[in-house]
Short mmCIF file of C-alpha atoms in Angstrom, two decimals:
data_model
loop_
_atom_site.label_atom_id
_atom_site.label_comp_id
_atom_site.label_asym_id
_atom_site.label_seq_id
_atom_site.Cartn_x
_atom_site.Cartn_y
_atom_site.Cartn_z
CA MET V 283 -0.23 -0.30 -0.17
CA THR V 284 1.58 3.30 -0.88
CA PHE V 285 1.73 5.84 1.36
CA VAL V 286 -0.93 7.69 -0.77
CA ASP V 287 -3.51 5.85 0.20
CA GLU V 288 -2.82 5.72 3.69
CA VAL V 289 -3.03 8.61 4.04
CA LYS V 290 -6.74 8.18 2.79
CA ASN V 291 -6.82 5.21 4.68
CA ALA V 292 -6.02 7.87 7.71
CA VAL V 293 -7.84 10.56 6.80
CA THR V 294 -11.60 10.06 5.46
CA PRO V 295 -13.61 13.24 4.06
CA ARG V 296 -15.42 14.08 7.34
CA ALA V 297 -11.73 13.36 9.72
CA ALA V 298 -10.78 16.53 7.14
CA LEU V 299 -13.59 18.69 6.71
CA LEU V 300 -13.72 18.68 10.72
CA VAL V 301 -10.34 19.47 10.63
CA ILE V 302 -10.98 22.61 8.53
CA GLY V 303 -13.74 23.28 10.56
CA VAL V 304 -10.98 23.37 14.34
CA LEU V 305 -9.12 25.35 11.89
CA GLY V 306 -11.78 28.15 11.41
CA LEU V 307 -12.44 28.20 14.65
CA GLN V 308 -9.10 28.47 15.66
CA LEU V 309 -8.59 32.00 13.59
CA LEU V 310 -12.53 33.52 14.40
CA PHE V 311 -11.17 32.80 18.57
CA ILE V 312 -8.01 35.12 17.24
CA ALA V 313 -9.56 37.28 15.09
CA SER V 314 -13.46 38.02 17.47
CA TYR V 315 -10.38 37.97 21.16
CA VAL V 316 -8.18 41.01 19.10
CA GLY V 317 -10.90 42.65 17.99
CA ALA V 318 -12.44 43.32 20.33
CA LEU V 319 -9.77 43.93 22.55
CA HIS V 320 -6.27 44.24 21.40
CA LYS V 321 -7.40 48.66 21.08
CA PRO V 322 -9.69 49.62 24.27
CA LYS V 323 -11.02 52.88 23.69
CA PRO V 324 -14.90 54.37 25.61
CA THR V 325 -17.46 55.50 22.54
CA ASP V 326 -20.44 57.21 23.94
CA VAL V 327 -19.70 56.71 27.04
CA ALA V 328 -23.83 57.38 28.78
CA PHE V 329 -22.76 60.67 30.82
CA GLY V 330 -24.42 62.98 32.76
CA VAL V 331 -23.39 66.82 33.52
CA VAL V 332 -24.27 68.99 36.10
CA ALA V 333 -24.54 72.14 35.70
CA PRO V 334 -26.58 75.54 36.28
CA GLN V 335 -28.90 75.94 33.89
CA GLN V 336 -26.47 79.36 31.56
CA MET V 337 -23.72 76.90 31.46
CA SER V 338 -25.60 73.72 30.98
CA GLN V 339 -25.80 72.96 26.88
CA GLN V 340 -22.22 75.29 26.14
CA LEU V 341 -20.58 72.38 28.54
CA ILE V 342 -22.51 69.12 27.20
CA THR V 343 -21.48 70.31 23.83
CA GLN V 344 -18.26 70.80 24.39
CA LEU V 345 -18.20 66.51 25.94
CA ASP V 346 -20.03 65.67 23.57
CA GLY V 347 -17.96 67.02 20.94
CA LEU V 348 -14.20 66.19 22.47
CA PRO V 349 -11.68 63.93 20.05
CA GLY V 350 -12.89 59.81 18.97
CA GLY V 351 -16.19 60.95 20.59
CA PRO V 352 -16.06 58.54 24.22
CA LEU V 353 -18.76 60.55 26.58
CA ASP V 354 -22.57 60.74 24.88
CA PRO V 355 -23.43 63.40 27.54
CA ARG V 356 -26.49 64.92 29.16
CA ALA V 357 -29.02 66.67 31.28
CA VAL V 358 -29.70 65.70 35.00
CA SER V 359 -31.02 67.87 36.88
CA SER V 360 -29.27 67.22 40.46
CA GLU V 361 -26.34 65.35 41.60
CA ALA V 362 -29.17 63.14 43.61
CA GLU V 363 -30.70 62.23 40.89
CA ALA V 364 -27.30 60.88 39.08
CA ARG V 365 -26.33 59.17 41.73
CA GLU V 366 -29.78 57.81 40.79
CA GLN V 367 -29.06 57.26 37.77
CA ILE V 368 -26.14 55.34 37.56
CA VAL V 369 -27.01 53.05 40.59
CA ASN V 370 -29.56 51.92 38.53
CA ARG V 371 -27.40 51.71 34.94
CA GLU V 372 -28.09 54.78 33.16
CA ILE V 373 -25.79 56.32 32.87
CA ASP V 374 -22.03 55.56 33.60
CA GLY V 375 -20.95 58.60 35.05
CA ALA V 376 -21.29 62.60 35.78
CA LEU V 377 -19.73 65.47 36.77
CA ILE V 378 -21.17 67.46 39.21
CA VAL V 379 -20.01 71.41 38.43
CA SER V 380 -19.63 73.85 41.11
CA PRO V 381 -21.32 77.13 40.52
CA GLN V 382 -19.01 78.49 43.45
CA GLY V 383 -15.33 77.24 42.68
CA ARG V 384 -13.51 76.12 40.45
CA THR V 385 -13.54 72.72 41.82
CA ASP V 386 -16.89 69.92 39.80
CA THR V 387 -17.10 66.39 41.09
CA LEU V 388 -16.81 63.75 38.76
CA LEU V 389 -18.75 60.31 40.26
CA VAL V 390 -17.96 56.71 38.59
CA ALA V 391 -18.88 53.28 39.56
CA SER V 392 -15.61 51.10 39.63
CA GLY V 393 -18.62 47.66 40.34
CA GLY V 394 -19.26 48.14 36.75
CA GLY V 395 -15.20 47.85 35.73
CA THR V 396 -13.19 50.11 36.71
CA VAL V 397 -10.68 50.65 33.60
CA LEU V 398 -13.68 52.88 32.34
CA SER V 399 -14.21 54.07 35.82
CA SER V 400 -10.27 55.73 34.91
CA ALA V 401 -11.12 56.34 31.13
CA LEU V 402 -13.79 59.13 32.10
CA GLU V 403 -11.38 60.08 35.50
CA ARG V 404 -9.01 61.11 32.60
CA ILE V 405 -10.78 62.45 29.57
CA LEU V 406 -12.99 64.69 32.37
CA THR V 407 -9.54 65.71 33.96
CA GLN V 408 -7.78 66.76 30.36
CA ALA V 409 -11.13 68.52 29.54
CA GLU V 410 -11.26 70.57 32.60
CA GLY V 411 -7.92 71.34 32.26
CA ALA V 412 -8.58 72.87 29.68
CA GLN V 413 -11.21 75.19 31.57
CA GLN V 414 -8.47 75.94 34.36
CA ARG V 415 -10.73 73.62 36.49
CA THR V 416 -10.26 70.52 38.36
CA VAL V 417 -12.05 67.44 39.50
CA ARG V 418 -12.13 66.02 42.28
CA THR V 419 -14.31 61.43 41.93
CA VAL V 420 -16.61 60.17 43.88
CA ASP V 421 -16.96 56.31 43.34
CA VAL V 422 -20.65 55.86 43.05
CA ALA V 423 -20.66 51.61 44.06
CA PRO V 424 -16.73 50.88 44.28
CA ALA V 425 -15.42 46.89 43.27
CA SER V 426 -14.01 45.75 46.15
CA ALA V 427 -11.10 45.63 46.66
CA ASP V 428 -10.80 41.60 46.75
CA ASP V 429 -12.05 41.74 43.26
CA PHE V 430 -9.02 43.29 40.51
CA ASP V 431 -10.24 45.92 38.51
CA GLY V 432 -13.67 44.09 38.20
CA LEU V 433 -13.23 41.55 36.57
CA SER V 434 -14.67 38.44 39.49
CA SER V 435 -18.04 39.03 37.49
CA PHE V 436 -16.45 38.08 34.08
CA TYR V 437 -15.04 34.38 35.72
CA LEU V 438 -17.68 33.60 37.86
CA VAL V 439 -19.86 33.68 34.08
CA VAL V 440 -17.10 32.34 31.99
CA GLY V 441 -16.94 29.44 34.45
CA TRP V 442 -21.01 28.77 34.25
CA CYS V 443 -20.42 28.77 30.83
CA VAL V 444 -17.90 26.42 30.29
CA GLY V 445 -19.42 23.76 32.81
CA GLY V 446 -22.54 24.29 30.34
CA TYR V 447 -21.15 23.79 26.97
CA LEU V 448 -19.12 20.22 28.71
CA CYS V 449 -21.84 19.20 30.60
CA ALA V 450 -23.74 19.72 27.32
CA SER V 451 -20.78 18.27 24.50
CA ILE V 452 -19.83 14.84 27.30
CA LEU V 453 -23.79 13.64 27.69
CA ALA V 454 -23.45 13.27 23.90
CA ILE V 455 -19.66 12.78 23.03
CA SER V 456 -20.21 9.74 25.86
CA ALA V 457 -23.59 8.74 25.23
CA GLY V 458 -23.73 10.78 20.59
CA THR V 459 -25.80 14.00 19.81
CA LYS V 460 -29.63 12.78 19.58
CA PRO V 461 -30.86 11.35 21.79
CA ALA V 462 -32.77 8.15 20.35
CA ASN V 463 -36.25 9.62 21.92
CA ARG V 464 -38.25 12.76 23.61
CA GLN V 465 -38.11 10.35 26.89
CA ARG V 466 -34.01 10.39 26.45
CA ALA V 467 -33.93 14.21 25.37
CA LEU V 468 -36.25 14.81 28.91
CA ILE V 469 -33.20 12.60 31.01
CA ARG V 470 -30.54 14.97 29.38
CA THR V 471 -33.16 18.10 29.74
CA ALA V 472 -34.38 16.90 34.04
CA VAL V 473 -29.61 16.13 34.32
CA MET V 474 -28.61 19.61 32.65
CA ALA V 475 -31.12 21.24 34.84
CA LEU V 476 -29.89 19.48 38.20
CA TYR V 477 -25.87 20.10 37.59
CA ALA V 478 -27.09 23.98 36.12
CA ILE V 479 -28.39 23.53 40.51
CA ALA V 480 -25.30 22.01 41.98
CA GLY V 481 -22.88 24.76 39.73
CA GLY V 482 -25.02 27.80 40.63
CA ILE V 483 -24.50 27.42 43.82
CA GLY V 484 -21.05 25.67 43.65
CA GLY V 485 -19.42 28.54 42.26
CA ALA V 486 -22.00 31.35 44.56
CA VAL V 487 -20.57 30.43 47.45
CA ILE V 488 -16.54 30.18 45.67
CA ILE V 489 -17.00 33.61 44.71
CA GLY V 490 -18.62 34.65 48.12
CA PRO V 491 -18.11 33.05 51.50
CA ILE V 492 -15.43 30.97 50.28
CA LEU V 493 -12.90 32.86 48.43
CA GLY V 494 -14.87 36.63 49.51
CA ALA V 495 -14.29 38.35 45.62
CA LEU V 496 -18.23 39.70 45.35
CA PRO V 497 -20.02 41.07 47.87
CA GLY V 498 -24.36 40.67 46.87
CA SER V 499 -26.61 37.68 47.24
CA LEU V 500 -25.11 34.74 47.21
CA TRP V 501 -28.64 33.49 46.76
CA GLY V 502 -29.55 35.53 43.92
CA LEU V 503 -25.94 34.74 42.28
CA ALA V 504 -26.88 31.13 42.36
CA GLY V 505 -29.48 31.77 40.44
CA LEU V 506 -27.95 33.50 37.81
CA GLY V 507 -25.40 31.06 37.52
CA ALA V 508 -27.89 27.43 37.72
CA LEU V 509 -29.50 29.53 34.57
CA VAL V 510 -26.35 30.94 32.40
CA VAL V 511 -25.15 26.90 33.06
CA PHE V 512 -28.58 26.13 32.32
CA SER V 513 -28.93 28.24 29.18
CA VAL V 514 -25.77 27.35 27.83
CA GLY V 515 -25.96 23.18 28.29
CA MET V 516 -29.67 22.99 26.49
CA ILE V 517 -28.41 25.20 23.58
CA THR V 518 -26.04 23.41 22.72
CA LEU V 519 -28.11 20.00 23.11
CA ALA V 520 -29.71 22.03 20.96
CA LEU V 521 -27.15 22.86 18.06
CA GLU V 522 -26.08 18.68 18.74
CA ALA V 523 -29.15 17.91 18.14
CA LEU V 524 -29.59 19.61 15.21
CA THR V 525 -25.82 18.94 13.78
CA GLY V 526 -24.77 16.32 15.65
CA ILE V 527 -21.00 16.62 16.72
CA VAL V 528 -20.73 20.03 15.46
CA GLY V 529 -22.78 21.47 17.86
CA ILE V 530 -20.06 21.00 19.91
CA GLY V 531 -17.85 23.23 17.90
CA LEU V 532 -20.90 25.75 17.02
CA ALA V 533 -21.34 26.46 21.06
CA VAL V 534 -18.11 27.69 21.57
CA LEU V 535 -18.87 29.88 18.37
CA ILE V 536 -21.77 31.66 19.71
CA ILE V 537 -20.86 31.78 24.17
CA VAL V 538 -17.04 31.25 23.58
CA VAL V 539 -15.58 33.22 20.66
CA ALA V 540 -18.44 35.33 19.96
CA GLY V 541 -19.01 35.71 23.02
CA ASN V 542 -16.81 35.85 26.13
CA PRO V 543 -15.20 39.26 24.33
CA SER V 544 -18.35 40.83 23.92
CA ALA V 545 -19.04 40.73 27.66
CA GLY V 546 -17.61 43.57 29.18
CA GLY V 547 -15.07 41.50 31.01
CA ALA V 548 -12.08 42.74 30.65
CA PHE V 549 -12.99 46.40 29.47
CA PRO V 550 -17.30 47.04 30.33
CA LEU V 551 -18.82 48.30 26.83
CA PRO V 552 -18.59 51.21 26.30
CA MET V 553 -15.14 50.47 25.45
CA LEU V 554 -15.34 47.89 23.01
CA PRO V 555 -15.92 48.26 19.58
CA ASP V 556 -19.29 48.80 17.75
CA PHE V 557 -19.84 45.27 16.22
CA TRP V 558 -18.71 43.56 19.57
CA ARG V 559 -20.58 46.15 22.38
CA ALA V 560 -23.98 45.33 19.61
CA ILE V 561 -24.04 41.31 20.19
CA GLY V 562 -22.45 41.05 23.43
CA PRO V 563 -25.67 41.66 25.66
CA ALA V 564 -27.16 39.35 23.72
CA LEU V 565 -25.76 36.17 24.50
CA PRO V 566 -24.99 34.28 27.67
CA PRO V 567 -21.87 35.86 28.80
CA GLY V 568 -22.62 39.58 27.99
CA ALA V 569 -25.96 38.83 29.66
CA GLY V 570 -24.73 37.16 32.68
CA THR V 571 -21.59 39.78 33.14
CA TRP V 572 -24.44 42.86 33.75
CA VAL V 573 -26.36 40.38 36.00
CA ALA V 574 -23.70 39.98 37.83
CA ARG V 575 -22.18 42.92 38.65
CA SER V 576 -25.18 43.77 39.35
CA ILE V 577 -25.63 41.69 42.14
CA ALA V 578 -22.97 42.35 43.31
CA TYR V 579 -22.42 46.12 43.40
CA PHE V 580 -26.18 48.20 42.27
CA GLN V 581 -29.23 47.18 44.77
CA GLY V 582 -30.19 44.60 41.83
CA ASN V 583 -31.21 46.60 39.52
CA ALA V 584 -31.27 46.79 35.60
CA VAL V 585 -31.75 42.66 35.46
CA THR V 586 -35.53 42.60 33.53
CA GLY V 587 -32.82 42.18 30.17
CA PRO V 588 -30.60 40.47 31.03
CA LEU V 589 -32.54 38.00 32.62
CA LEU V 590 -35.28 37.98 29.45
CA VAL V 591 -32.51 37.32 26.78
CA LEU V 592 -31.37 34.09 28.77
CA SER V 593 -33.86 32.71 29.68
CA ALA V 594 -35.14 32.85 25.63
CA TRP V 595 -31.48 31.17 25.27
CA ALA V 596 -33.18 28.13 27.80
CA VAL V 597 -35.98 28.15 26.17
CA VAL V 598 -35.34 27.83 22.63
CA GLY V 599 -33.05 25.65 23.75
CA THR V 600 -35.00 23.27 25.88
CA ALA V 601 -38.30 23.41 23.05
CA LEU V 602 -35.56 22.46 19.90
CA THR V 603 -34.11 19.62 21.98
CA LEU V 604 -37.48 18.03 22.57
CA LEU V 605 -38.64 19.15 19.01
CA LEU V 606 -35.66 17.38 17.75
CA SER V 607 -35.73 14.10 19.38
CA MET V 608 -39.59 13.90 18.54
CA ARG V 609 -37.61 12.87 14.35
CA HIS V 610 -36.60 9.72 15.75
CA ARG V 611 -39.40 7.12 15.79
CA PRO V 612 -39.18 5.46 19.74
CA GLY V 613 -37.29 2.08 19.53
CA ARG V 614 -34.81 3.07 16.81
CA GLY V 615 -30.94 3.42 17.41
CA ASP V 616 -30.14 6.31 16.29
CA GLY V 617 -26.81 5.80 14.08
CA SER V 618 -25.73 9.69 15.07
CA ALA V 619 -24.86 8.25 17.89
CA ASP V 620 -21.94 5.78 16.95
CA THR V 621 -20.64 7.26 13.92
CA GLU V 622 -20.16 10.78 17.01
CA THR V 623 -18.06 8.43 19.40
CA GLY V 624 -16.46 7.34 16.82
CA THR V 625 -17.54 3.18 17.52
CA GLY V 626 -18.83 2.47 14.50
CA ALA V 627 -22.13 1.79 13.38
CA GLY V 628 -21.43 -1.84 12.82
CA THR V 629 -20.17 -2.40 16.43
CA ALA V 630 -23.80 -0.72 17.66
CA SER V 631 -25.54 -3.33 15.30
CA SER V 632 -23.23 -6.72 16.88
CA ALA V 633 -24.61 -5.39 19.79
CA GLY V 634 -27.63 -5.45 19.86
CA GLY V 635 -29.13 -1.84 18.36
CA SER V 636 -28.38 -0.22 22.16
CA THR V 637 -29.45 3.70 22.32
CA ALA V 638 -28.18 5.56 23.97
CA VAL V 639 -29.19 9.13 26.87
#
């Protein structure tokens, strides 16, 4: 047998396509992470301005015209209103202009990301200096001293996402990507739900009582974790049921390649390029990171939208998994299980045509 024949026998067309797919996934990973994170800069940051009426509009115009458009300023009636809007996550910072002195106050919230808070301080210090004024910074929602750069929320959610798609992938690799019937699909869904509850509680206990990295409600974080794990796990199961083992790669594409760099973790959303800023809130890592930070630092405010996003992923994943399982007739073995796990259809037949969960 020639070397070419050996290669043809060793590398099947299906294996070659999978390798090409993995290469594409690798290149997309590099492009997504580097594209999103290589040059962070604030753009259109929601920013409040509290100033005397005669100078408010002029100041807003000046801030709006800063090079690069870092701020999206809007008038706010009072300092108390500005603080409330920051805590409600409607704006990311605010400038309180002193009507008498030449020292103004900058309100920031490092709990939403210390990188953004530092960027706002730098921008306003330069802008105020050009007007022969100075600025002092007040942190309205400070990040925990044990939460470096406010990253703990992001890493917590990433861990939950990894657990979700790994659990679903293990179910597929060990027992076939496509459940043999609806009952098997229900079993997988139940397993995923139990795993999600355990993962949510475990992550919340580690990040809170054990490490002390995040403040906030333990059970609030645990509930969030369960929802994140379940939503990621179920959409992975649905993709596997739809496309076979390729579904694992598609889940990695959605959650890791697209979701992680756009989550607002390493750099908050206002510092990301437009594409990643647009997709981040619609994906589980971004929605989960936003809610985790809200629970920890913003009194649980502004979480309805992100929770609906996570719930939508969970519902769609569950519905697709169950609907796709109905395509398989009861009692008929699912040959895809053997194909995907590499055991071969002939082996399954000789073993009595047994099906897997």
